[in-house]
Coordinates of C-alpha atoms in Angstrom, one line a residue:
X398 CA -7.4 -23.2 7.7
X399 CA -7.3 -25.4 10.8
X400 CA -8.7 -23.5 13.9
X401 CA -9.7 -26.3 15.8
X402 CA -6.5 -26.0 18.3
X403 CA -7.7 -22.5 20.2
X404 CA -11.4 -24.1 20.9
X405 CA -9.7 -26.5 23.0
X406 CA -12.1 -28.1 26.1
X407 CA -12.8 -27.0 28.8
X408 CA -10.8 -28.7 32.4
X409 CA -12.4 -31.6 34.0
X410 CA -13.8 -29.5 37.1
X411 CA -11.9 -30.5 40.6
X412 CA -12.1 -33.6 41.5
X413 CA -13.1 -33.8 44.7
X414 CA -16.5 -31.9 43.8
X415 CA -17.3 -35.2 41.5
X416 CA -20.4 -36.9 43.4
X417 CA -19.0 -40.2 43.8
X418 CA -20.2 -43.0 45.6
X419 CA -17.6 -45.0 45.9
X420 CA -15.6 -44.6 48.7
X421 CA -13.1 -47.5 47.8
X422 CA -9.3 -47.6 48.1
X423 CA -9.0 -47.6 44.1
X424 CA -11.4 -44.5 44.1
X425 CA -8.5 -43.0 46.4
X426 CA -5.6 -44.3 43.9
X427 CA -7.5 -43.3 40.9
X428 CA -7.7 -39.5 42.5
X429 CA -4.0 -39.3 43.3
X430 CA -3.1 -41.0 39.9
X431 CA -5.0 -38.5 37.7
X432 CA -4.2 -35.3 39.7
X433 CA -0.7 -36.8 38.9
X434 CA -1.6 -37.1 35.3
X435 CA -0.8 -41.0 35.4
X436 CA -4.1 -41.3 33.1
X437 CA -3.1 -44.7 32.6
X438 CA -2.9 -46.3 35.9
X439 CA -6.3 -43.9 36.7
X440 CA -7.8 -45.9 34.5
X441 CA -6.2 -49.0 36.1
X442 CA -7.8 -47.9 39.1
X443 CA -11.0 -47.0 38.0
X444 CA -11.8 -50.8 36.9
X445 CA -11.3 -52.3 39.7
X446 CA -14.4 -50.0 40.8
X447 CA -17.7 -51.7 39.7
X448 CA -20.3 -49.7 37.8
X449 CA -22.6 -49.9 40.5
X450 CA -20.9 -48.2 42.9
X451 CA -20.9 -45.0 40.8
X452 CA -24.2 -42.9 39.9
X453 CA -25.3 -42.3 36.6
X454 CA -22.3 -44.1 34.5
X455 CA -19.8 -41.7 36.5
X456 CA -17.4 -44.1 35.9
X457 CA -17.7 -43.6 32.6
X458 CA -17.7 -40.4 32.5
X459 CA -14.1 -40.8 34.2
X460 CA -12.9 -43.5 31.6
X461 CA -13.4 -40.9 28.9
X462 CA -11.8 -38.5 30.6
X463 CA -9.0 -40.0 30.9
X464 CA -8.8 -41.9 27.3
X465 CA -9.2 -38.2 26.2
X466 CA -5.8 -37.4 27.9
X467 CA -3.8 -40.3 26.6
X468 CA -5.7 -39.5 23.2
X469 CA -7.1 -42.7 23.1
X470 CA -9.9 -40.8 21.5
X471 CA -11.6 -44.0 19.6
X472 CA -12.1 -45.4 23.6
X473 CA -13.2 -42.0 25.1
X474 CA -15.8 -41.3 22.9
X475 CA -17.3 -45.4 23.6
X476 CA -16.9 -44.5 27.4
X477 CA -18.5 -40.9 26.8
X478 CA -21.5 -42.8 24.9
X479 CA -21.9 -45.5 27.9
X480 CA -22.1 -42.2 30.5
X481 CA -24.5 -40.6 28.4
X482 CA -26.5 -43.5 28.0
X483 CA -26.2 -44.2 31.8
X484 CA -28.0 -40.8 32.4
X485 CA -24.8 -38.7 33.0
X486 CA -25.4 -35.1 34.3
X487 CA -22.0 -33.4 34.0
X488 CA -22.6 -30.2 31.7
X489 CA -19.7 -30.5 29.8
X490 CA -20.3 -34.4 28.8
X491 CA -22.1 -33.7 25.4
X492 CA -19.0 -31.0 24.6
X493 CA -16.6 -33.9 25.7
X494 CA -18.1 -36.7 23.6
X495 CA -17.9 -34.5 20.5
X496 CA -13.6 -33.3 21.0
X497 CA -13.4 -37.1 21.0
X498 CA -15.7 -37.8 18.2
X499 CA -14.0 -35.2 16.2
X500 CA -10.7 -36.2 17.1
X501 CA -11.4 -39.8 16.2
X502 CA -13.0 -38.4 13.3
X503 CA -16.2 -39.4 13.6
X504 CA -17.8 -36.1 12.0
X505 CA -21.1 -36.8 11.7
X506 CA -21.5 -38.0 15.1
X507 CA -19.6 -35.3 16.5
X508 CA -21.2 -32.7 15.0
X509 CA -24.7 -34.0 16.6
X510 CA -23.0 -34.2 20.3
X511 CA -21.7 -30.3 19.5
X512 CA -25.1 -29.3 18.8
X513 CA -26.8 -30.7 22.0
X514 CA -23.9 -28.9 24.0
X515 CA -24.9 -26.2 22.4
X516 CA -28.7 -26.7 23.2
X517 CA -27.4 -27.5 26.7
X518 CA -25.9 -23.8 27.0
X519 CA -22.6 -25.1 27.5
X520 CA -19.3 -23.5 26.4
X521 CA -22.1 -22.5 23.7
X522 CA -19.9 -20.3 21.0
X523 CA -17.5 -23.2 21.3
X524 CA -20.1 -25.6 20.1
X525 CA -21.9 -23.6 17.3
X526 CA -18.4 -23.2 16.0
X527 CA -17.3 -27.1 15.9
X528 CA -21.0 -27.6 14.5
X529 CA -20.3 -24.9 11.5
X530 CA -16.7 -26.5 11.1
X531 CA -18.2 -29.6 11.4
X532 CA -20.5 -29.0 8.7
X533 CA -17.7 -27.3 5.8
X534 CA -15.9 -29.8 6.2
X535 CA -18.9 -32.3 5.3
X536 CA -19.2 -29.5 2.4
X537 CA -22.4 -29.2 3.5
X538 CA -22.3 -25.2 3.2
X539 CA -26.2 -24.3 4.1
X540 CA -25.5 -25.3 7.3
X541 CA -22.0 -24.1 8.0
X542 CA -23.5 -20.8 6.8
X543 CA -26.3 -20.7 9.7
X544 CA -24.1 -21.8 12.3
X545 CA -21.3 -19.3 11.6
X546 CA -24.6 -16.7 11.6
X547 CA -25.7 -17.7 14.8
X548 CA -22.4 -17.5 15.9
X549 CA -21.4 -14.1 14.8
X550 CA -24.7 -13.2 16.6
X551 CA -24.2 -15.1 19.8
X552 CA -23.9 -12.3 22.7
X553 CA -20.8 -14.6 24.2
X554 CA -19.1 -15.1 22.1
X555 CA -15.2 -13.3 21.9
X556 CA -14.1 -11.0 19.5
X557 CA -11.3 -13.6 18.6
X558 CA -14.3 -16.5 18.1
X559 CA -15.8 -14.6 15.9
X560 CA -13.0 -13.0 13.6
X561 CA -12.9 -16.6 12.6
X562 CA -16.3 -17.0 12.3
X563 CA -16.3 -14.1 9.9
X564 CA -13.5 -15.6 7.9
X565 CA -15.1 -19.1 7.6
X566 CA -18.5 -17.7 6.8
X567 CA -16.4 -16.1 4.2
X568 CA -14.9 -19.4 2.8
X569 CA -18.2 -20.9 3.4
X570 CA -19.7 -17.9 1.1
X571 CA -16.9 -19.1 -1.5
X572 CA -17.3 -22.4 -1.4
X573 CA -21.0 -22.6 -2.2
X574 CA -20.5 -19.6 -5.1
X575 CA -18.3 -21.6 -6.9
X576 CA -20.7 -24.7 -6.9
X577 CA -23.4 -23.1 -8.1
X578 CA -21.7 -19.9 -10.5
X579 CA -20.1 -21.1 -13.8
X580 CA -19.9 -17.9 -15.4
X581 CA -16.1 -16.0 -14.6
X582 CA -18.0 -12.9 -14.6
X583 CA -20.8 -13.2 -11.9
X584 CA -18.4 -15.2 -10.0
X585 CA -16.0 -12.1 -9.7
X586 CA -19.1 -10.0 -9.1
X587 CA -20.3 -12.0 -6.4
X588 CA -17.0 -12.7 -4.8
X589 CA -16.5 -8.6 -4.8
X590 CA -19.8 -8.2 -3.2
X591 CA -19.8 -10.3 -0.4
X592 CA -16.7 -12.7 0.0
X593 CA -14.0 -9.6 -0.2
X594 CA -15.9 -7.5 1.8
X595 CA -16.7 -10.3 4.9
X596 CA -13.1 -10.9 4.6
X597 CA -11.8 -7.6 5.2
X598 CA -14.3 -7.3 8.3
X599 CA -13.2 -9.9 9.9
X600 CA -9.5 -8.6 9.7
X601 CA -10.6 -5.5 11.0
X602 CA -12.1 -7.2 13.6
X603 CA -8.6 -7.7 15.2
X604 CA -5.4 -6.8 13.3
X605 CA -3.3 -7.8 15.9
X606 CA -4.1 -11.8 15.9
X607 CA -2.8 -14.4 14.1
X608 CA -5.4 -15.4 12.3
X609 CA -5.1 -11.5 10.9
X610 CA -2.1 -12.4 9.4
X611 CA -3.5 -15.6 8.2
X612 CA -6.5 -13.5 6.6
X613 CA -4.7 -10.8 5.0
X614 CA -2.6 -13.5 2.9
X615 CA -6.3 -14.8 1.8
X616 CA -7.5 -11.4 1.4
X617 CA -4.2 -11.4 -1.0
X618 CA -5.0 -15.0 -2.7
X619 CA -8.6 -14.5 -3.5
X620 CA -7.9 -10.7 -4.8
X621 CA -5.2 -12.4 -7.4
X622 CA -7.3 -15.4 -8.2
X623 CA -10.1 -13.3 -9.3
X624 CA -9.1 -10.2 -10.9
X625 CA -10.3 -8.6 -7.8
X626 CA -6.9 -6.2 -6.1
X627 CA -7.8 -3.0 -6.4
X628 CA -4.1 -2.2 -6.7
X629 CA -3.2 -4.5 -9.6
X630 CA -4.2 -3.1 -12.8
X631 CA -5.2 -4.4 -15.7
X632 CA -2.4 -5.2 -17.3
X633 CA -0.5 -6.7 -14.4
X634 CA 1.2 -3.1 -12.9
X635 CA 1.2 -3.1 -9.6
X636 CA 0.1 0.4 -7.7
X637 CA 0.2 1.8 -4.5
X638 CA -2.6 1.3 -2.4
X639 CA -2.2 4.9 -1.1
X640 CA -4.4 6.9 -3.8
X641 CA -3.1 10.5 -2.8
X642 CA 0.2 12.2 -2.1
X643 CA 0.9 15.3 -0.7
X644 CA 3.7 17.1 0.8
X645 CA 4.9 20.3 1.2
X646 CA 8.6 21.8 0.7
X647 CA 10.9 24.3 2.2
X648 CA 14.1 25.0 0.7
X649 CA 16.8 27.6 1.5
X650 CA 19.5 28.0 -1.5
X651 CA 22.1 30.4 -1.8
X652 CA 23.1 31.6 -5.1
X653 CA 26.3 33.4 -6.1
X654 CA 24.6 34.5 -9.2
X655 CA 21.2 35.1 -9.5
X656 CA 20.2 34.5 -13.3
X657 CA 17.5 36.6 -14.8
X658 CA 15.4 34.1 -16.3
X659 CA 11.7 33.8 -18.6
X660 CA 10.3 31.8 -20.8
X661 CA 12.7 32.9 -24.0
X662 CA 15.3 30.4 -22.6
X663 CA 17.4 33.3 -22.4
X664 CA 19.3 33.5 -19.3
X665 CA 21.5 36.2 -18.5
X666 CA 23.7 37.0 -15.3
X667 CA 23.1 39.6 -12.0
X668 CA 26.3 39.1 -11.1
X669 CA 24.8 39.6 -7.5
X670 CA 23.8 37.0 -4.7
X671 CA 21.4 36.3 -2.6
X672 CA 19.1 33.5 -0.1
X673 CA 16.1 32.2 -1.8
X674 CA 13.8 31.0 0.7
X675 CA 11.3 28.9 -1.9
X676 CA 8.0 26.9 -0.4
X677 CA 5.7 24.6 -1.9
X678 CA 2.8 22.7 -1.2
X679 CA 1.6 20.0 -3.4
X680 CA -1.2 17.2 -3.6
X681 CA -3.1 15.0 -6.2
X682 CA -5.7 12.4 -5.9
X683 CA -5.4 9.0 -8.2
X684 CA -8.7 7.8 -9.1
X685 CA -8.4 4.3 -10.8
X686 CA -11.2 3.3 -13.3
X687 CA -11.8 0.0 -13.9
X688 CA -8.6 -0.6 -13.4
X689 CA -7.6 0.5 -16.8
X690 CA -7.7 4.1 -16.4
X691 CA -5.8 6.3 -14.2
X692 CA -7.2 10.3 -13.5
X693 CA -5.1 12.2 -10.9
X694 CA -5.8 15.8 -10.4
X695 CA -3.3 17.5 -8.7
X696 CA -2.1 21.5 -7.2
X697 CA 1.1 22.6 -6.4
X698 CA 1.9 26.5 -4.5
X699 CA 5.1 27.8 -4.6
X700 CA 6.4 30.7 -3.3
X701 CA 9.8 32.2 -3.8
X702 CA 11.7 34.9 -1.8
X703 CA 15.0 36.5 -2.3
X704 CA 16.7 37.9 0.9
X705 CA 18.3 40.6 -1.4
X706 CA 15.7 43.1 -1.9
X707 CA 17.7 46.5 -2.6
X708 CA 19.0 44.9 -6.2
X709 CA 16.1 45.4 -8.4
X710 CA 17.6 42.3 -10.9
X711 CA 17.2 40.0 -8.0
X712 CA 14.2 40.7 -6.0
X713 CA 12.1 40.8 -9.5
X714 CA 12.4 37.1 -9.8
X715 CA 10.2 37.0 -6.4
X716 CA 7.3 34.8 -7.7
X717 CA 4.2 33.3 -6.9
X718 CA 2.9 30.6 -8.4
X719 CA -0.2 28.0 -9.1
X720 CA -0.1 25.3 -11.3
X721 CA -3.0 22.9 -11.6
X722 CA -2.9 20.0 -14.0
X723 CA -5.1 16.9 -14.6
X724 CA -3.3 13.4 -15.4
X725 CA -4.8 11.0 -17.2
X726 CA -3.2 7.4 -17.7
X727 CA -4.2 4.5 -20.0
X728 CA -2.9 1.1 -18.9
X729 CA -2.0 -1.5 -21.3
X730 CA 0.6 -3.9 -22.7
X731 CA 3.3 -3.3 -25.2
X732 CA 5.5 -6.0 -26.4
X733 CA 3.4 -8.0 -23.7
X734 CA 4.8 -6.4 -20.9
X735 CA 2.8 -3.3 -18.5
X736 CA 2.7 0.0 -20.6
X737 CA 0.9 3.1 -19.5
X738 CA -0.1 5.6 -21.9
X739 CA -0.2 9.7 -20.8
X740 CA -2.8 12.7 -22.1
X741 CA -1.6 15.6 -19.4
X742 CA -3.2 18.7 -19.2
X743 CA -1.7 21.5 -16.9
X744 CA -2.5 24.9 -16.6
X745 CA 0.0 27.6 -14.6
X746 CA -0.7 31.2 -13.4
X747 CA 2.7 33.1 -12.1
X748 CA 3.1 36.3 -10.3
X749 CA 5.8 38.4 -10.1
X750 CA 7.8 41.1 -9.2
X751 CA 8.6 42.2 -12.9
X752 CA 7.7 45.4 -12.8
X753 CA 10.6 45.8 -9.7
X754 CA 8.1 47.3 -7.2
X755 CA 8.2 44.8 -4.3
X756 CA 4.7 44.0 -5.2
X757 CA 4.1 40.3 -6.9
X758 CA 1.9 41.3 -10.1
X759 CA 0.0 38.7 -12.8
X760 CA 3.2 37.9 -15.2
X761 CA 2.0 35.1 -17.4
X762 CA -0.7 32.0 -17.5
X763 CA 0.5 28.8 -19.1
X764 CA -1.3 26.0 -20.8
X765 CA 0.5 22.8 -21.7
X766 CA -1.1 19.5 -23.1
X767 CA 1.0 16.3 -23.8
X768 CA 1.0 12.9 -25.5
X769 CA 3.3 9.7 -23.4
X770 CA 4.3 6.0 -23.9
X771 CA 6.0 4.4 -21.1
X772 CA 7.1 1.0 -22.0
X773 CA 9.2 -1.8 -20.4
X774 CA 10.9 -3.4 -24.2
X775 CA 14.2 -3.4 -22.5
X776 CA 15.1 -5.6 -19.8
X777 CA 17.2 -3.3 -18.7
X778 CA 14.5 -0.6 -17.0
X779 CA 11.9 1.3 -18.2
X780 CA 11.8 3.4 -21.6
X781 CA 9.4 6.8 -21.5
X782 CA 8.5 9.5 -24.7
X783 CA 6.6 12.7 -24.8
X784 CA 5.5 15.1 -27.1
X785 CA 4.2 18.3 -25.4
X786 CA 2.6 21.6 -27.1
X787 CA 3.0 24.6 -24.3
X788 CA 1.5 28.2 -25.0
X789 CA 2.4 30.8 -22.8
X790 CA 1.1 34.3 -22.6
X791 CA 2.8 37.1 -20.6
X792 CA 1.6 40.2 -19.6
X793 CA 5.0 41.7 -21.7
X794 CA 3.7 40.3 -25.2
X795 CA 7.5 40.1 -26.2
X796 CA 8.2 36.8 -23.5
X797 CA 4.2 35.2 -25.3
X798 CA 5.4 32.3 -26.9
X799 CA 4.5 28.8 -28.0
X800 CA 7.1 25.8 -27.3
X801 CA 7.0 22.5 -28.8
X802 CA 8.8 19.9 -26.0
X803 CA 10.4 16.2 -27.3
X804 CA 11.8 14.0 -24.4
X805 CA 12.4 10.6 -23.6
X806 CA 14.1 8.7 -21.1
X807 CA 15.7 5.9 -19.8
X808 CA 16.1 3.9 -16.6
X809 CA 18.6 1.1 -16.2
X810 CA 18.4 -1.0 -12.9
X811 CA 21.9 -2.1 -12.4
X812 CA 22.7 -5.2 -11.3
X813 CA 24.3 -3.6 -7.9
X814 CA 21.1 -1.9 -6.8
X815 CA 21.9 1.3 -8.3
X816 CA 19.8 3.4 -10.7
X817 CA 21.0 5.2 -14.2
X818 CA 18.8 7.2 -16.0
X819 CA 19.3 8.7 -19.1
X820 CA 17.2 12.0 -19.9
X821 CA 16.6 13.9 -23.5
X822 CA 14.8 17.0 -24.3
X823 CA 14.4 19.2 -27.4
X824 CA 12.4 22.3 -27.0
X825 CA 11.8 24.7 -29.6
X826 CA 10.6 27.9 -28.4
X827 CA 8.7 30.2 -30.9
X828 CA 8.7 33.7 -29.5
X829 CA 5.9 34.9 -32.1
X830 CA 5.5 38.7 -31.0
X831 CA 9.7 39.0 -31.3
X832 CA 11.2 36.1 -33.5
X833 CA 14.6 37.2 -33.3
X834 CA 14.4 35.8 -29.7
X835 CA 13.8 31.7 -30.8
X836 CA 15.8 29.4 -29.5
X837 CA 15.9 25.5 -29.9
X838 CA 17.7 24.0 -27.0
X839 CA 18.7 20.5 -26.3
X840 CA 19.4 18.7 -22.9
X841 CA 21.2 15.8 -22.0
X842 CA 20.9 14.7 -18.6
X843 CA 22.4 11.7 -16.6
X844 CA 21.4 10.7 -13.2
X845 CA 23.3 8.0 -11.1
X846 CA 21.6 7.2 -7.7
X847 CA 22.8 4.9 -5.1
X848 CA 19.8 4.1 -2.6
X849 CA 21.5 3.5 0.8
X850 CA 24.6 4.7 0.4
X851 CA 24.3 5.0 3.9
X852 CA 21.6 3.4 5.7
X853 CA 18.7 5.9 5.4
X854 CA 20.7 8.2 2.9
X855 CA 20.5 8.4 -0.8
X856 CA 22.9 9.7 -2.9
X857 CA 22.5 11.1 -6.4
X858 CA 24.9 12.6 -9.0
X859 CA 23.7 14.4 -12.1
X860 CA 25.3 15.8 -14.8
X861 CA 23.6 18.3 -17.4
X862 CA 24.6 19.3 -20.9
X863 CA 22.5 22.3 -22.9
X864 CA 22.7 22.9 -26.6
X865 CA 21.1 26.2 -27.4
X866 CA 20.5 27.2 -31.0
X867 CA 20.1 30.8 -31.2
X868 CA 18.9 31.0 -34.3
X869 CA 18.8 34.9 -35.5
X870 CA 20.9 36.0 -32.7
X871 CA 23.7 33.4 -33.7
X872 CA 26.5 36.0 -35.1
X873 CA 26.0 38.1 -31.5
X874 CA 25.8 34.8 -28.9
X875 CA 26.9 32.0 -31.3
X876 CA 25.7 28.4 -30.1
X877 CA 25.8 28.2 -26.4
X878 CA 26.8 25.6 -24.1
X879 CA 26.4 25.0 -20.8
X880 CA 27.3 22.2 -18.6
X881 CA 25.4 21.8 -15.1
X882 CA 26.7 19.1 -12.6
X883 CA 25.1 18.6 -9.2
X884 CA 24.9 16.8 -6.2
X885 CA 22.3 16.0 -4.0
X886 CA 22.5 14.2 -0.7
X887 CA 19.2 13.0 1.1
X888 CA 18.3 11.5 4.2
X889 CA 14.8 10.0 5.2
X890 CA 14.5 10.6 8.8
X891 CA 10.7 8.8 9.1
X892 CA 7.8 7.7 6.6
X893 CA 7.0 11.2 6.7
X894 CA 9.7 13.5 6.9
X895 CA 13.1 14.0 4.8
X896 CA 15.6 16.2 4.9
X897 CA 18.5 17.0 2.0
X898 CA 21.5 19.1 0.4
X899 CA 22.2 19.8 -2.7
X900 CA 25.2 21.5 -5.0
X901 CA 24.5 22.5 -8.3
X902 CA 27.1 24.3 -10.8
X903 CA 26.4 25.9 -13.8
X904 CA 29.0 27.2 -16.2
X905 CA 27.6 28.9 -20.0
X906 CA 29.5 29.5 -22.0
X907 CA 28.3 32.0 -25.3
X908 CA 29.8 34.6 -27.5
X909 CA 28.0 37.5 -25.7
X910 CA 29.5 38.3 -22.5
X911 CA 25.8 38.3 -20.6
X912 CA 25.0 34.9 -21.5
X913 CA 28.3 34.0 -19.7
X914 CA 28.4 33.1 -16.9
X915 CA 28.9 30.4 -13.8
X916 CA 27.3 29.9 -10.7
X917 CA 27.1 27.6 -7.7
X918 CA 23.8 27.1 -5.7
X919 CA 24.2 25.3 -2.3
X920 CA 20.3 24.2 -0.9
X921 CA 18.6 22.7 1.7
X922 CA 15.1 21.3 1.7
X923 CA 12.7 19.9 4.6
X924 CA 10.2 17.8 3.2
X925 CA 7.1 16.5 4.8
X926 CA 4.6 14.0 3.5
X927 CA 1.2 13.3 4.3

């Protein structure tokens, strides 16, 4: 990277303060020329001045000056040489010499005239800077190193000087690793301990310059080249590089018939309504293991209300809940594409108002474990299974059951933007304390979301379709069906914050007159993330 242009020279100080001798009509012409900025017909003027008439080669001092401004630089830096050599005293002469030396590249020579500026205390974090520059460009890293040290640690140096000292002293770091470090492995090391690291300080430094912008993209190049993002995974999935998420919920539903739910799967009617005011809090942590192995622990609270609490069969589905659950992912390739294998464990503890006292009591624990494969075979999206073993005990022995969960899914990215996925489940519920109560259901479920339906807004429709063996109960409730479609409209108002709506219908259909049943749920939920 070229940072030569914002180290630019310093003006040629005023004129008039120059201690000339001369006091000749072409000293006068050569004045009004260069204020002007005729550089050429300055220098016109200047020769007909002799060299004696001047102190200490100021004449050539004047000549380069001027050559410098018509970027003559070849000539300024032989007329900065003569002034030097004539005993010149201006402070900013050696500085001078080496922008035209440089520019005429002439490295070598510049480089020397830079470092007796710097000696000279002039423009002096200007001048360890060309000298360091100087020297990576030469390759000649030991050096480059010591001058971008001395200029990080030179007290005058400005925090904008020395961002790009950082960064160079990082290339510099680089550069002199790879010559000396065959081996792929300690290369990575090394370039993780110190390159990555002097990198990201000098972005820090100031995020708000260009050469930020310039570094984060390096930041970017070397983190690819070397194996080194910390959000690329192993095998080439890309992560965010936010490693926890946490929110918390509050929706408000209305529901024109409260079901009477547990863990059976058998659902029967109130034939009563009521608000649900539900809350939740939620937050997990993803700690990524040599970039191979995913852990996230994760919590979630919820709370749930009903505003009807005169009907016993309503206000008994008040609940409180706690689930806490550890995720483990393995990343790897299938088909030689990104794949993540899942081994979930989740553990829940509910309480609620079962016993119809207004009083949320212990009403069951949960403990689920579960086996995943998600795979990208198709082109189409990407393709998920899961086998899960549940086991849930109840404080009522007849609801204690163990349920054995099949599902798989599928996304399909659509060539209009829009998302399709495809969902499957098969659980078989084993109610061992009262078998007549099994039941194997099976869902089908179909999502269609259109991002930006409206700027901001996301739309997604859904519709549901539930099999339900009943197994010993089959000549009272015959196989049920119900069919579930909803709605759900949602609006991101900010990074953080999103609001929604939602309509969902349910009509069952069954043999037994309590197991049928519709009902329409209208929601709203305020979400906010952290």
């Amino acid at each position: 990277m070229q940072n030569s242009k914002i180290l630019t020279g310093l003006p040629l100080a005023a004129l008039l303060s120059f201690n000339l001798y001369a006091q000749s009509p072409a000293m006068g012409d050569f004045k009004q020329f260069y204020k002007n900025g005729q550089y050429a017909k300055a220098i016109t003027a200047l020769e007909k001045i002799d060299t004696e008439e001047t102190a200490n080669g100021e004449k050539f001092y004047l000549l380069g000056e001027c050559y410098s401004k018509l970027q003559e630089f070849d000539k300024a830096y032989a007329h900065y040489d003569q002034a030097i050599k004539a005993g010149n005293t201006h402070e900013d002469i050696y500085y001078q010499y080496g922008q035209a030396l440089y520019a005429a590249n002439e490295l070598k020579r510049a480089r020397t005239a830079f470092s007796e500026s710097a000696k000279r205390k002039f423009n002096t974090p200007a001048s360890i800077y060309y000298v360091a520059h100087i020297s990576q460009i030469l390759e000649e890293y030991p050096q480059a190193r010591e001058s971008y040290t001395a200029l990080i640690k030179e007290k005058d140096a400005d925090t904008k000087i020395k961002q790009i000292a950082r960064f160079q002293l990082s290339e510099t770091l680089l550069a002199m690793m790879r010559e000396k470090e065959t081996a792929k492995e300690k290369l990575e090391k090394g370039v993780d301990k110190y390159v990555l690291p002097l990198m990201k300080q000098a972005y820090k430094t100031d995020k708000s310059t260009a050469v930020a912008n310039d570094i984060q993209q390096r930041i970017a190049e070397v983190e690819k080249e070397f194996n080194l993002d910390p959000n690329m995974l192993a095998n080439g999935r890309r992560i965010s590089e936010k490693r926890y998420a946490a929110y918390v919920v509050q929706k408000v539903k209305f529901d024109d018939n409260i079901t009477l739910t547990n863990e059976e799967n058998n659902v029967t009617q109130s034939k009563k309504e009521s608000y649900i005011f539900e809350s939740e809090v939620y937050g997990k942590y993803d700690f990524v293991i040599k970039k191979r192995f995913i852990v996230s622990p994760e919590a979630r609270i919820n709370f749930i209300q009903n505003s009807d609490q005169d009907s016993p069969e309503v206000y008994q589905n008040d609940t409180y809940s706690i689930n806490t659950n550890l995720r483990n992912k393995y990343e790897h390739t299938v088909f030689a594409a990104p794949a993540t294998m899942s081994f979930d464990l989740e553990y829940g503890r509910n309480y609620k108002d079962w016993q119809q006292k207004h009083t949320r009591d212990h009403y069951a624990d949960s403990f689920t474990y579960g086996l995943g494969e998600l795979f990208s075979y198709f082109s189409i999206g990407d393709t998920s299974f899961k086998v899960k073993f549940k086991d849930y005990k109840g404080e009522n022995t007849a609801i204690s059951n163990r349920t054995t969960i099949f599902s798989a899914d599928q996304t399909f990215l659509l060539p209009i933007q829009h998302l399709l996925i495809a969902f499957f489940e098969a659980d078989f519920i084993d109610n061992y304390n009262n078998k007549t109560t099994n039941t194997d259901t099976y869902l089908t479920r179909f999502d269609y979301i259109i991002p930006d339906i409206i700027p901001s807004y996301t739309l997604d429709i859904a519709l549901a379709a539930t099999i339900t063996d009943t197994k010993e109960q089959e000549a009272a409730r015959g196989t049920e069906f119900t069919l579930n479609p909803s709605l759900d409209l949602s609006k991101q108002i900010n990074e953080k914050f999103k609001i929604g709506v939602n309509y969902d219908f349910t009509k069952s259909n069954s043999k037994q007159a309590d197991y049928k049943y519709t009902k329409s749920v209208f929601s709203t939920e305020f979400r906010y993330s952290f």
